[in-house]
PDB file of C-alpha atoms in Angstrom:
ATOM      1  CA  UNK A 273      86.605 189.664-121.926  1.00  0.00           C
ATOM      2  CA  UNK A 274      84.326 191.254-119.368  1.00  0.00           C
ATOM      3  CA  UNK A 275      81.595 194.023-120.218  1.00  0.00           C
ATOM      4  CA  UNK A 276      82.435 197.211-118.791  1.00  0.00           C
ATOM      5  CA  UNK A 277      80.261 198.437-116.852  1.00  0.00           C
ATOM      6  CA  UNK A 278      80.219 201.738-115.053  1.00  0.00           C
ATOM      7  CA  UNK A 279      78.250 201.508-111.704  1.00  0.00           C
ATOM      8  CA  UNK A 280      76.815 205.013-109.998  1.00  0.00           C
ATOM      9  CA  UNK A 281      75.637 204.830-106.208  1.00  0.00           C
ATOM     10  CA  UNK A 282      74.063 207.581-104.246  1.00  0.00           C
ATOM     11  CA  UNK A 283      76.037 208.352-101.245  1.00  0.00           C
ATOM     12  CA  UNK A 284      72.719 209.461 -99.723  1.00  0.00           C
ATOM     13  CA  UNK A 285      71.283 206.194 -99.769  1.00  0.00           C
ATOM     14  CA  UNK A 286      71.739 202.963 -97.474  1.00  0.00           C
ATOM     15  CA  UNK A 287      74.830 202.624 -95.736  1.00  0.00           C
ATOM     16  CA  UNK A 288      76.607 206.553 -94.463  1.00  0.00           C
ATOM     17  CA  UNK A 289      79.735 205.792 -95.000  1.00  0.00           C
ATOM     18  CA  UNK A 290      80.482 206.199 -98.819  1.00  0.00           C
ATOM     19  CA  UNK A 291      84.054 205.237 -99.053  1.00  0.00           C
ATOM     20  CA  UNK A 292      83.330 201.492 -97.239  1.00  0.00           C
ATOM     21  CA  UNK A 293      80.006 201.202 -99.803  1.00  0.00           C
ATOM     22  CA  UNK A 294      82.161 201.979-102.659  1.00  0.00           C
ATOM     23  CA  UNK A 295      84.769 199.462-101.585  1.00  0.00           C
ATOM     24  CA  UNK A 296      82.672 196.557-100.325  1.00  0.00           C
ATOM     25  CA  UNK A 297      80.631 196.631-104.049  1.00  0.00           C
ATOM     26  CA  UNK A 298      84.843 196.897-105.751  1.00  0.00           C
ATOM     27  CA  UNK A 299      84.990 194.086-104.010  1.00  0.00           C
ATOM     28  CA  UNK A 300      81.829 192.241-105.038  1.00  0.00           C
ATOM     29  CA  UNK A 301      81.803 192.737-108.706  1.00  0.00           C
ATOM     30  CA  UNK A 302      85.504 191.952-108.903  1.00  0.00           C
ATOM     31  CA  UNK A 303      84.600 188.514-107.052  1.00  0.00           C
ATOM     32  CA  UNK A 304      81.812 188.125-109.726  1.00  0.00           C
ATOM     33  CA  UNK A 305      84.206 188.583-112.323  1.00  0.00           C
ATOM     34  CA  UNK A 306      83.087 192.058-113.797  1.00  0.00           C
ATOM     35  CA  UNK A 307      85.161 195.211-114.744  1.00  0.00           C
ATOM     36  CA  UNK A 308      83.444 197.710-112.925  1.00  0.00           C
ATOM     37  CA  UNK A 309      84.305 201.486-112.351  1.00  0.00           C
ATOM     38  CA  UNK A 310      82.330 202.729-109.534  1.00  0.00           C
ATOM     39  CA  UNK A 311      80.930 206.601-108.986  1.00  0.00           C
ATOM     40  CA  UNK A 312      79.860 207.781-105.736  1.00  0.00           C
ATOM     41  CA  UNK A 313      77.388 210.808-106.054  1.00  0.00           C
ATOM     42  CA  UNK A 314      77.089 213.229-103.445  1.00  0.00           C
ATOM     43  CA  UNK A 315      74.275 214.863-104.970  1.00  0.00           C
ATOM     44  CA  UNK A 316      71.668 214.463-107.652  1.00  0.00           C
ATOM     45  CA  UNK A 317      73.841 216.628-109.780  1.00  0.00           C
ATOM     46  CA  UNK A 318      76.610 214.329-109.179  1.00  0.00           C
ATOM     47  CA  UNK A 319      73.935 211.675-109.798  1.00  0.00           C
ATOM     48  CA  UNK A 320      73.005 212.882-113.644  1.00  0.00           C
ATOM     49  CA  UNK A 321      76.365 214.314-114.721  1.00  0.00           C
ATOM     50  CA  UNK A 322      77.850 210.643-113.533  1.00  0.00           C
ATOM     51  CA  UNK A 323      74.728 209.372-115.620  1.00  0.00           C
ATOM     52  CA  UNK A 324      75.431 211.605-118.597  1.00  0.00           C
ATOM     53  CA  UNK A 325      78.724 210.739-118.981  1.00  0.00           C
ATOM     54  CA  UNK A 326      78.288 207.093-118.823  1.00  0.00           C
ATOM     55  CA  UNK A 327      75.991 206.976-121.476  1.00  0.00           C
ATOM     56  CA  UNK A 328      78.513 208.433-123.630  1.00  0.00           C
ATOM     57  CA  UNK A 329      81.470 205.274-122.668  1.00  0.00           C
ATOM     58  CA  UNK A 330      81.959 202.303-123.998  1.00  0.00           C
ATOM     59  CA  UNK A 331      79.764 200.805-121.169  1.00  0.00           C
ATOM     60  CA  UNK A 332      77.145 198.912-122.047  1.00  0.00           C
ATOM     61  CA  UNK A 333      75.661 198.575-118.820  1.00  0.00           C
ATOM     62  CA  UNK A 334      74.707 201.073-116.280  1.00  0.00           C
ATOM     63  CA  UNK A 335      74.463 200.413-112.592  1.00  0.00           C
ATOM     64  CA  UNK A 336      72.464 202.587-110.725  1.00  0.00           C
ATOM     65  CA  UNK A 337      72.344 202.242-106.666  1.00  0.00           C
ATOM     66  CA  UNK A 338      70.032 204.128-104.519  1.00  0.00           C
ATOM     67  CA  UNK A 339      66.767 204.718-104.013  1.00  0.00           C
ATOM     68  CA  UNK A 340      64.039 205.187-106.616  1.00  0.00           C
ATOM     69  CA  UNK A 341      64.709 208.485-107.172  1.00  0.00           C
ATOM     70  CA  UNK A 342      68.524 207.835-107.949  1.00  0.00           C
ATOM     71  CA  UNK A 343      66.849 205.158-110.473  1.00  0.00           C
ATOM     72  CA  UNK A 344      65.037 207.585-111.988  1.00  0.00           C
ATOM     73  CA  UNK A 345      67.626 210.056-112.657  1.00  0.00           C
ATOM     74  CA  UNK A 346      70.216 207.162-114.534  1.00  0.00           C
ATOM     75  CA  UNK A 347      66.893 206.119-116.567  1.00  0.00           C
ATOM     76  CA  UNK A 348      66.151 209.666-117.912  1.00  0.00           C
ATOM     77  CA  UNK A 349      69.834 209.380-119.600  1.00  0.00           C
ATOM     78  CA  UNK A 350      69.849 205.070-120.367  1.00  0.00           C
ATOM     79  CA  UNK A 351      66.361 205.765-122.195  1.00  0.00           C
ATOM     80  CA  UNK A 352      68.061 207.769-124.550  1.00  0.00           C
ATOM     81  CA  UNK A 353      70.129 205.233-125.835  1.00  0.00           C
ATOM     82  CA  UNK A 354      70.243 201.167-126.085  1.00  0.00           C
ATOM     83  CA  UNK A 355      72.626 200.441-123.240  1.00  0.00           C
ATOM     84  CA  UNK A 356      71.360 198.523-119.845  1.00  0.00           C
ATOM     85  CA  UNK A 357      70.065 198.983-116.489  1.00  0.00           C
ATOM     86  CA  UNK A 358      71.735 196.921-113.722  1.00  0.00           C
ATOM     87  CA  UNK A 359      69.834 198.126-110.509  1.00  0.00           C
ATOM     88  CA  UNK A 360      71.515 198.070-106.895  1.00  0.00           C
ATOM     89  CA  UNK A 361      68.146 198.290-104.163  1.00  0.00           C
ATOM     90  CA  UNK A 362      69.957 200.668-101.953  1.00  0.00           C
ATOM     91  CA  UNK A 363      67.611 203.201-100.666  1.00  0.00           C
ATOM     92  CA  UNK A 364      64.866 202.756 -97.761  1.00  0.00           C
ATOM     93  CA  UNK A 365      61.699 201.593 -99.510  1.00  0.00           C
ATOM     94  CA  UNK A 366      62.888 200.472-103.374  1.00  0.00           C
ATOM     95  CA  UNK A 367      60.029 199.885-104.648  1.00  0.00           C
ATOM     96  CA  UNK A 368      61.056 199.612-108.393  1.00  0.00           C
ATOM     97  CA  UNK A 369      63.849 196.959-107.302  1.00  0.00           C
ATOM     98  CA  UNK A 370      61.358 194.817-105.381  1.00  0.00           C
ATOM     99  CA  UNK A 371      58.437 194.789-108.861  1.00  0.00           C
ATOM    100  CA  UNK A 372      61.371 193.702-110.632  1.00  0.00           C
ATOM    101  CA  UNK A 373      62.314 190.905-108.245  1.00  0.00           C
ATOM    102  CA  UNK A 374      65.554 192.196-107.604  1.00  0.00           C
ATOM    103  CA  UNK A 375      67.075 190.373-104.224  1.00  0.00           C
ATOM    104  CA  UNK A 376      67.277 193.193-101.752  1.00  0.00           C
ATOM    105  CA  UNK A 377      70.685 191.682-100.659  1.00  0.00           C
ATOM    106  CA  UNK A 378      73.690 193.534-101.990  1.00  0.00           C
ATOM    107  CA  UNK A 379      75.921 190.091-102.997  1.00  0.00           C
ATOM    108  CA  UNK A 380      72.990 188.435-104.327  1.00  0.00           C
ATOM    109  CA  UNK A 381      71.759 191.788-106.722  1.00  0.00           C
ATOM    110  CA  UNK A 382      75.507 191.756-108.023  1.00  0.00           C
ATOM    111  CA  UNK A 383      75.030 188.150-108.482  1.00  0.00           C
ATOM    112  CA  UNK A 384      72.183 188.984-110.686  1.00  0.00           C
ATOM    113  CA  UNK A 385      74.119 191.546-112.820  1.00  0.00           C
ATOM    114  CA  UNK A 386      76.484 189.207-113.141  1.00  0.00           C
ATOM    115  CA  UNK A 387      74.089 186.920-114.810  1.00  0.00           C
ATOM    116  CA  UNK A 388      73.476 189.745-117.206  1.00  0.00           C
ATOM    117  CA  UNK A 389      69.738 188.079-117.868  1.00  0.00           C
ATOM    118  CA  UNK A 390      67.370 190.893-119.252  1.00  0.00           C
ATOM    119  CA  UNK A 391      64.157 192.411-119.749  1.00  0.00           C
ATOM    120  CA  UNK A 392      62.523 195.504-121.099  1.00  0.00           C
ATOM    121  CA  UNK A 393      60.215 197.242-119.184  1.00  0.00           C
ATOM    122  CA  UNK A 394      57.856 200.137-119.648  1.00  0.00           C
ATOM    123  CA  UNK A 395      58.565 203.434-119.111  1.00  0.00           C
ATOM    124  CA  UNK A 396      55.872 206.165-117.795  1.00  0.00           C
ATOM    125  CA  UNK A 397      56.455 209.955-119.470  1.00  0.00           C
ATOM    126  CA  UNK A 398      55.023 213.146-118.385  1.00  0.00           C
ATOM    127  CA  UNK A 399      55.771 216.678-120.256  1.00  0.00           C
ATOM    128  CA  UNK A 400      59.074 215.210-121.120  1.00  0.00           C
ATOM    129  CA  UNK A 401      60.186 213.079-117.822  1.00  0.00           C
ATOM    130  CA  UNK A 402      60.677 209.850-117.221  1.00  0.00           C
ATOM    131  CA  UNK A 403      58.892 207.792-114.405  1.00  0.00           C
ATOM    132  CA  UNK A 404      59.380 204.229-113.459  1.00  0.00           C
ATOM    133  CA  UNK A 405      56.971 203.992-110.528  1.00  0.00           C
ATOM    134  CA  UNK A 406      54.785 206.783-110.536  1.00  0.00           C
ATOM    135  CA  UNK A 407      53.888 210.432-110.511  1.00  0.00           C
ATOM    136  CA  UNK A 408      51.011 212.447-109.114  1.00  0.00           C
ATOM    137  CA  UNK A 409      49.333 215.761-108.402  1.00  0.00           C
ATOM    138  CA  UNK A 410      47.575 217.494-105.895  1.00  0.00           C
ATOM    139  CA  UNK A 411      48.258 216.596-102.266  1.00  0.00           C
ATOM    140  CA  UNK A 412      50.891 214.598-102.333  1.00  0.00           C
ATOM    141  CA  UNK A 413      53.731 216.493-104.019  1.00  0.00           C
ATOM    142  CA  UNK A 414      52.775 219.247-101.742  1.00  0.00           C
ATOM    143  CA  UNK A 415      53.310 217.029 -98.692  1.00  0.00           C
ATOM    144  CA  UNK A 416      57.246 215.802-100.287  1.00  0.00           C
ATOM    145  CA  UNK A 417      57.322 219.280-100.685  1.00  0.00           C
ATOM    146  CA  UNK A 418      56.660 220.477 -97.068  1.00  0.00           C
ATOM    147  CA  UNK A 419      58.172 217.243 -95.741  1.00  0.00           C
ATOM    148  CA  UNK A 420      61.628 218.648 -97.268  1.00  0.00           C
ATOM    149  CA  UNK A 421      61.058 222.321 -96.002  1.00  0.00           C
ATOM    150  CA  UNK A 422      60.805 220.527 -92.317  1.00  0.00           C
ATOM    151  CA  UNK A 423      63.681 218.374 -92.456  1.00  0.00           C
ATOM    152  CA  UNK A 424      66.174 221.342 -93.932  1.00  0.00           C
ATOM    153  CA  UNK A 425      64.805 224.027 -91.749  1.00  0.00           C
ATOM    154  CA  UNK A 426      63.458 221.997 -87.901  1.00  0.00           C
ATOM    155  CA  UNK A 427      65.750 219.274 -88.775  1.00  0.00           C
ATOM    156  CA  UNK A 428      63.309 216.522 -88.770  1.00  0.00           C
ATOM    157  CA  UNK A 429      63.261 212.957 -89.258  1.00  0.00           C
ATOM    158  CA  UNK A 430      61.770 211.901 -93.115  1.00  0.00           C
ATOM    159  CA  UNK A 431      59.123 210.123 -91.814  1.00  0.00           C
ATOM    160  CA  UNK A 432      58.083 212.499 -88.542  1.00  0.00           C
ATOM    161  CA  UNK A 433      58.406 215.615 -91.471  1.00  0.00           C
ATOM    162  CA  UNK A 434      56.059 213.546 -93.329  1.00  0.00           C
ATOM    163  CA  UNK A 435      53.381 212.493 -90.872  1.00  0.00           C
ATOM    164  CA  UNK A 436      53.205 216.825 -89.892  1.00  0.00           C
ATOM    165  CA  UNK A 437      53.229 217.833 -93.724  1.00  0.00           C
ATOM    166  CA  UNK A 438      50.308 215.204 -93.954  1.00  0.00           C
ATOM    167  CA  UNK A 439      48.217 216.745 -91.319  1.00  0.00           C
ATOM    168  CA  UNK A 440      49.331 220.297 -92.581  1.00  0.00           C
ATOM    169  CA  UNK A 441      48.112 219.621 -96.412  1.00  0.00           C
ATOM    170  CA  UNK A 442      45.341 217.415 -95.143  1.00  0.00           C
ATOM    171  CA  UNK A 443      43.781 219.788 -92.915  1.00  0.00           C
ATOM    172  CA  UNK A 444      43.734 222.488 -96.251  1.00  0.00           C
ATOM    173  CA  UNK A 445      41.120 220.120 -98.033  1.00  0.00           C
ATOM    174  CA  UNK A 446      43.538 220.702-101.053  1.00  0.00           C
ATOM    175  CA  UNK A 447      40.273 219.708-104.080  1.00  0.00           C
ATOM    176  CA  UNK A 448      41.611 220.376-107.361  1.00  0.00           C
ATOM    177  CA  UNK A 449      38.829 220.661-110.588  1.00  0.00           C
ATOM    178  CA  UNK A 450      40.614 218.831-113.202  1.00  0.00           C
ATOM    179  CA  UNK A 451      39.928 217.409-116.871  1.00  0.00           C
ATOM    180  CA  UNK A 452      40.623 214.033-118.016  1.00  0.00           C
ATOM    181  CA  UNK A 453      41.082 213.155-121.646  1.00  0.00           C
ATOM    182  CA  UNK A 454      42.150 210.089-123.057  1.00  0.00           C
ATOM    183  CA  UNK A 455      41.547 207.640-125.866  1.00  0.00           C
ATOM    184  CA  UNK A 456      38.222 207.130-124.242  1.00  0.00           C
ATOM    185  CA  UNK A 457      37.006 210.533-124.411  1.00  0.00           C
ATOM    186  CA  UNK A 458      36.948 213.302-121.588  1.00  0.00           C
ATOM    187  CA  UNK A 459      35.581 214.102-118.252  1.00  0.00           C
ATOM    188  CA  UNK A 460      35.707 216.520-115.566  1.00  0.00           C
ATOM    189  CA  UNK A 461      36.346 215.728-111.430  1.00  0.00           C
ATOM    190  CA  UNK A 462      37.011 217.115-108.152  1.00  0.00           C
ATOM    191  CA  UNK A 463      39.509 215.565-106.610  1.00  0.00           C
ATOM    192  CA  UNK A 464      42.615 216.102-103.928  1.00  0.00           C
ATOM    193  CA  UNK A 465      44.723 213.880-106.225  1.00  0.00           C
ATOM    194  CA  UNK A 466      45.549 211.781-109.399  1.00  0.00           C
ATOM    195  CA  UNK A 467      47.714 209.412-109.302  1.00  0.00           C
ATOM    196  CA  UNK A 468      49.062 207.612-112.459  1.00  0.00           C
ATOM    197  CA  UNK A 469      51.109 204.809-112.287  1.00  0.00           C
ATOM    198  CA  UNK A 470      53.382 202.719-114.878  1.00  0.00           C
ATOM    199  CA  UNK A 471      51.578 199.898-115.308  1.00  0.00           C
ATOM    200  CA  UNK A 472      49.005 198.693-112.648  1.00  0.00           C
ATOM    201  CA  UNK A 473      49.224 199.017-108.660  1.00  0.00           C
ATOM    202  CA  UNK A 474      47.788 197.213-106.319  1.00  0.00           C
ATOM    203  CA  UNK A 475      45.224 198.664-104.409  1.00  0.00           C
ATOM    204  CA  UNK A 476      47.313 200.315-101.238  1.00  0.00           C
ATOM    205  CA  UNK A 477      49.658 201.720-103.786  1.00  0.00           C
ATOM    206  CA  UNK A 478      50.559 204.269-101.157  1.00  0.00           C
ATOM    207  CA  UNK A 479      51.789 202.317 -98.512  1.00  0.00           C
ATOM    208  CA  UNK A 480      53.227 199.125-100.009  1.00  0.00           C
ATOM    209  CA  UNK A 481      51.830 199.101-103.422  1.00  0.00           C
ATOM    210  CA  UNK A 482      53.707 196.800-105.769  1.00  0.00           C
ATOM    211  CA  UNK A 483      53.485 195.771-109.621  1.00  0.00           C
ATOM    212  CA  UNK A 484      52.882 192.263-111.064  1.00  0.00           C
ATOM    213  CA  UNK A 485      54.275 193.424-114.448  1.00  0.00           C
ATOM    214  CA  UNK A 486      55.936 196.143-115.814  1.00  0.00           C
ATOM    215  CA  UNK A 487      55.327 195.482-119.385  1.00  0.00           C
ATOM    216  CA  UNK A 488      51.833 195.484-119.940  1.00  0.00           C
ATOM    217  CA  UNK A 489      51.845 198.670-121.759  1.00  0.00           C
ATOM    218  CA  UNK A 490      49.430 200.911-119.874  1.00  0.00           C
ATOM    219  CA  UNK A 491      49.006 203.441-117.547  1.00  0.00           C
ATOM    220  CA  UNK A 492      47.212 203.023-114.553  1.00  0.00           C
ATOM    221  CA  UNK A 493      45.329 206.462-113.537  1.00  0.00           C
ATOM    222  CA  UNK A 494      43.402 206.552-110.248  1.00  0.00           C
ATOM    223  CA  UNK A 495      41.782 209.656-108.203  1.00  0.00           C
ATOM    224  CA  UNK A 496      39.559 209.485-105.379  1.00  0.00           C
ATOM    225  CA  UNK A 497      35.877 209.905-105.374  1.00  0.00           C
ATOM    226  CA  UNK A 498      34.453 213.471-104.022  1.00  0.00           C
ATOM    227  CA  UNK A 499      35.307 213.198-100.162  1.00  0.00           C
ATOM    228  CA  UNK A 500      35.068 215.565 -97.484  1.00  0.00           C
ATOM    229  CA  UNK A 501      37.985 216.851 -94.978  1.00  0.00           C
ATOM    230  CA  UNK A 502      37.038 213.775 -92.785  1.00  0.00           C
ATOM    231  CA  UNK A 503      37.396 211.668 -95.976  1.00  0.00           C
ATOM    232  CA  UNK A 504      40.595 212.439 -96.488  1.00  0.00           C
ATOM    233  CA  UNK A 505      41.985 211.950 -93.048  1.00  0.00           C
ATOM    234  CA  UNK A 506      40.291 208.380 -93.454  1.00  0.00           C
ATOM    235  CA  UNK A 507      41.990 207.958 -96.393  1.00  0.00           C
ATOM    236  CA  UNK A 508      45.630 208.931 -94.913  1.00  0.00           C
ATOM    237  CA  UNK A 509      44.821 206.618 -92.028  1.00  0.00           C
ATOM    238  CA  UNK A 510      44.171 203.544 -94.782  1.00  0.00           C
ATOM    239  CA  UNK A 511      47.000 204.126 -96.882  1.00  0.00           C
ATOM    240  CA  UNK A 512      49.286 203.845 -93.522  1.00  0.00           C
ATOM    241  CA  UNK A 513      47.765 201.095 -92.227  1.00  0.00           C
ATOM    242  CA  UNK A 514      47.373 199.661 -95.931  1.00  0.00           C
ATOM    243  CA  UNK A 515      44.073 199.295 -95.412  1.00  0.00           C
ATOM    244  CA  UNK A 516      42.793 200.920 -99.048  1.00  0.00           C
ATOM    245  CA  UNK A 517      39.613 199.363-100.261  1.00  0.00           C
ATOM    246  CA  UNK A 518      40.459 200.457-104.065  1.00  0.00           C
ATOM    247  CA  UNK A 519      36.085 200.028-105.399  1.00  0.00           C
ATOM    248  CA  UNK A 520      35.199 202.231-102.555  1.00  0.00           C
ATOM    249  CA  UNK A 521      38.144 205.021-102.382  1.00  0.00           C
ATOM    250  CA  UNK A 522      39.348 205.487-106.126  1.00  0.00           C
ATOM    251  CA  UNK A 523      38.072 204.975-109.221  1.00  0.00           C
ATOM    252  CA  UNK A 524      40.967 203.434-111.660  1.00  0.00           C
ATOM    253  CA  UNK A 525      41.308 203.826-115.553  1.00  0.00           C
ATOM    254  CA  UNK A 526      43.635 201.901-117.847  1.00  0.00           C
ATOM    255  CA  UNK A 527      45.117 204.238-120.267  1.00  0.00           C
ATOM    256  CA  UNK A 528      47.947 204.527-123.283  1.00  0.00           C
ATOM    257  CA  UNK A 529      48.020 208.200-122.880  1.00  0.00           C
ATOM    258  CA  UNK A 530      45.687 211.496-120.390  1.00  0.00           C
ATOM    259  CA  UNK A 531      45.666 214.797-121.017  1.00  0.00           C
ATOM    260  CA  UNK A 532      45.244 216.254-117.471  1.00  0.00           C
ATOM    261  CA  UNK A 533      44.085 220.246-117.557  1.00  0.00           C
ATOM    262  CA  UNK A 534      43.442 222.264-115.064  1.00  0.00           C
ATOM    263  CA  UNK A 535      43.001 226.408-114.562  1.00  0.00           C
ATOM    264  CA  UNK A 536      46.278 226.836-113.135  1.00  0.00           C
ATOM    265  CA  UNK A 537      49.327 227.495-115.702  1.00  0.00           C
ATOM    266  CA  UNK A 538      51.622 225.506-113.923  1.00  0.00           C
ATOM    267  CA  UNK A 539      51.200 222.983-111.067  1.00  0.00           C
ATOM    268  CA  UNK A 540      53.452 220.830-108.752  1.00  0.00           C
ATOM    269  CA  UNK A 541      53.987 217.223-110.229  1.00  0.00           C
ATOM    270  CA  UNK A 542      55.853 214.001-108.546  1.00  0.00           C
ATOM    271  CA  UNK A 543      57.373 211.786-110.338  1.00  0.00           C
ATOM    272  CA  UNK A 544      59.491 208.924-108.337  1.00  0.00           C
ATOM    273  CA  UNK A 545      59.647 210.955-105.389  1.00  0.00           C
ATOM    274  CA  UNK A 546      61.192 213.729-107.036  1.00  0.00           C
ATOM    275  CA  UNK A 547      58.705 217.402-107.014  1.00  0.00           C
ATOM    276  CA  UNK A 548      59.034 219.583-109.944  1.00  0.00           C
ATOM    277  CA  UNK A 549      56.671 222.625-111.413  1.00  0.00           C
ATOM    278  CA  UNK A 550      55.453 221.840-114.773  1.00  0.00           C
ATOM    279  CA  UNK A 551      53.748 223.784-117.474  1.00  0.00           C
ATOM    280  CA  UNK A 552      49.649 222.513-118.429  1.00  0.00           C
ATOM    281  CA  UNK A 553      48.411 220.688-119.680  1.00  0.00           C
ATOM    282  CA  UNK A 554      50.331 217.545-118.490  1.00  0.00           C
ATOM    283  CA  UNK A 555      50.609 214.956-121.278  1.00  0.00           C
ATOM    284  CA  UNK A 556      51.092 211.357-119.960  1.00  0.00           C
ATOM    285  CA  UNK A 557      51.667 208.605-122.080  1.00  0.00           C
ATOM    286  CA  UNK A 558      53.826 204.576-121.898  1.00  0.00           C
ATOM    287  CA  UNK A 559      56.764 203.896-123.406  1.00  0.00           C
ATOM    288  CA  UNK A 560      56.177 200.310-123.784  1.00  0.00           C
ATOM    289  CA  UNK A 561      59.431 198.419-123.404  1.00  0.00           C
ATOM    290  CA  UNK A 562      61.551 201.396-123.502  1.00  0.00           C
ATOM    291  CA  UNK A 563      64.225 200.528-121.384  1.00  0.00           C
ATOM    292  CA  UNK A 564      66.045 197.371-120.875  1.00  0.00           C
ATOM    293  CA  UNK A 565      66.776 196.028-117.573  1.00  0.00           C
ATOM    294  CA  UNK A 566      68.934 193.021-115.597  1.00  0.00           C
ATOM    295  CA  UNK A 567      66.542 190.863-113.696  1.00  0.00           C
ATOM    296  CA  UNK A 568      66.965 187.457-112.453  1.00  0.00           C
ATOM    297  CA  UNK A 569      66.028 184.220-114.548  1.00  0.00           C
ATOM    298  CA  UNK A 570      62.767 183.200-114.212  1.00  0.00           C
ATOM    299  CA  UNK A 571      63.000 179.480-112.756  1.00  0.00           C
ATOM    300  CA  UNK A 572      61.749 178.251-116.416  1.00  0.00           C
ATOM    301  CA  UNK A 573      64.581 180.280-117.909  1.00  0.00           C
TER     302      UNK A 573
END
């Protein structure tokens, strides 16, 4: 008897035609002997509703198909249960699936789910909000907010809107005075952003960043050394071309928990590409081995 599986795919990710994708996936799951019920989400609200229903069902595996935002929404529900996450990389960048070594080819990704080899990984949390990749404050959430506004009001493409949003935000010289508190003590820094990663990122984390491990039980906190406006533009160009020099550009600290305080009562916070306004202080922590996910077998497995 096959294990019941719920599959939630984001119609806005990957292929344009949700019906064609649903048909293709149904065939792939059937060919691999899997009893999968597929739900096509047309909005973020749909994704959350389908995820909430899936965790209440008898399905042992819940598969998320989309980008990192879709993964975040589904994981935010799964994390409350003992159910297992399956991953279909249907987004644009698919950082999470790549860090898990999930094949980016759809048939191969379904075969990994059919093999059902699992491991437990860490998840990050900030003020009750889950993140599987990273969270940040400062200029990045502002860029995302402005990019989405341009896409909606001016009809610009994602990357063009992101470029002009970055130029606008960086030109405003957006430095933050923040207090960082962790198990080692506290310090005050002036920086345009703070980036908190679920485990350690490679030094070009803004562009093509990757993680070798997602189970080391640690948050990696990055912030820019004090720099002027020209330094911010240089940083932006280096992130675009993947030329960051971590030792010079950033300071990094590894922590289990960290609290960020500012004078503002609220601030924009990005997590896995989504942006929300959260109340201060921001309390970040790692949730060790909190998520069970299907991954490819190691060569020695």
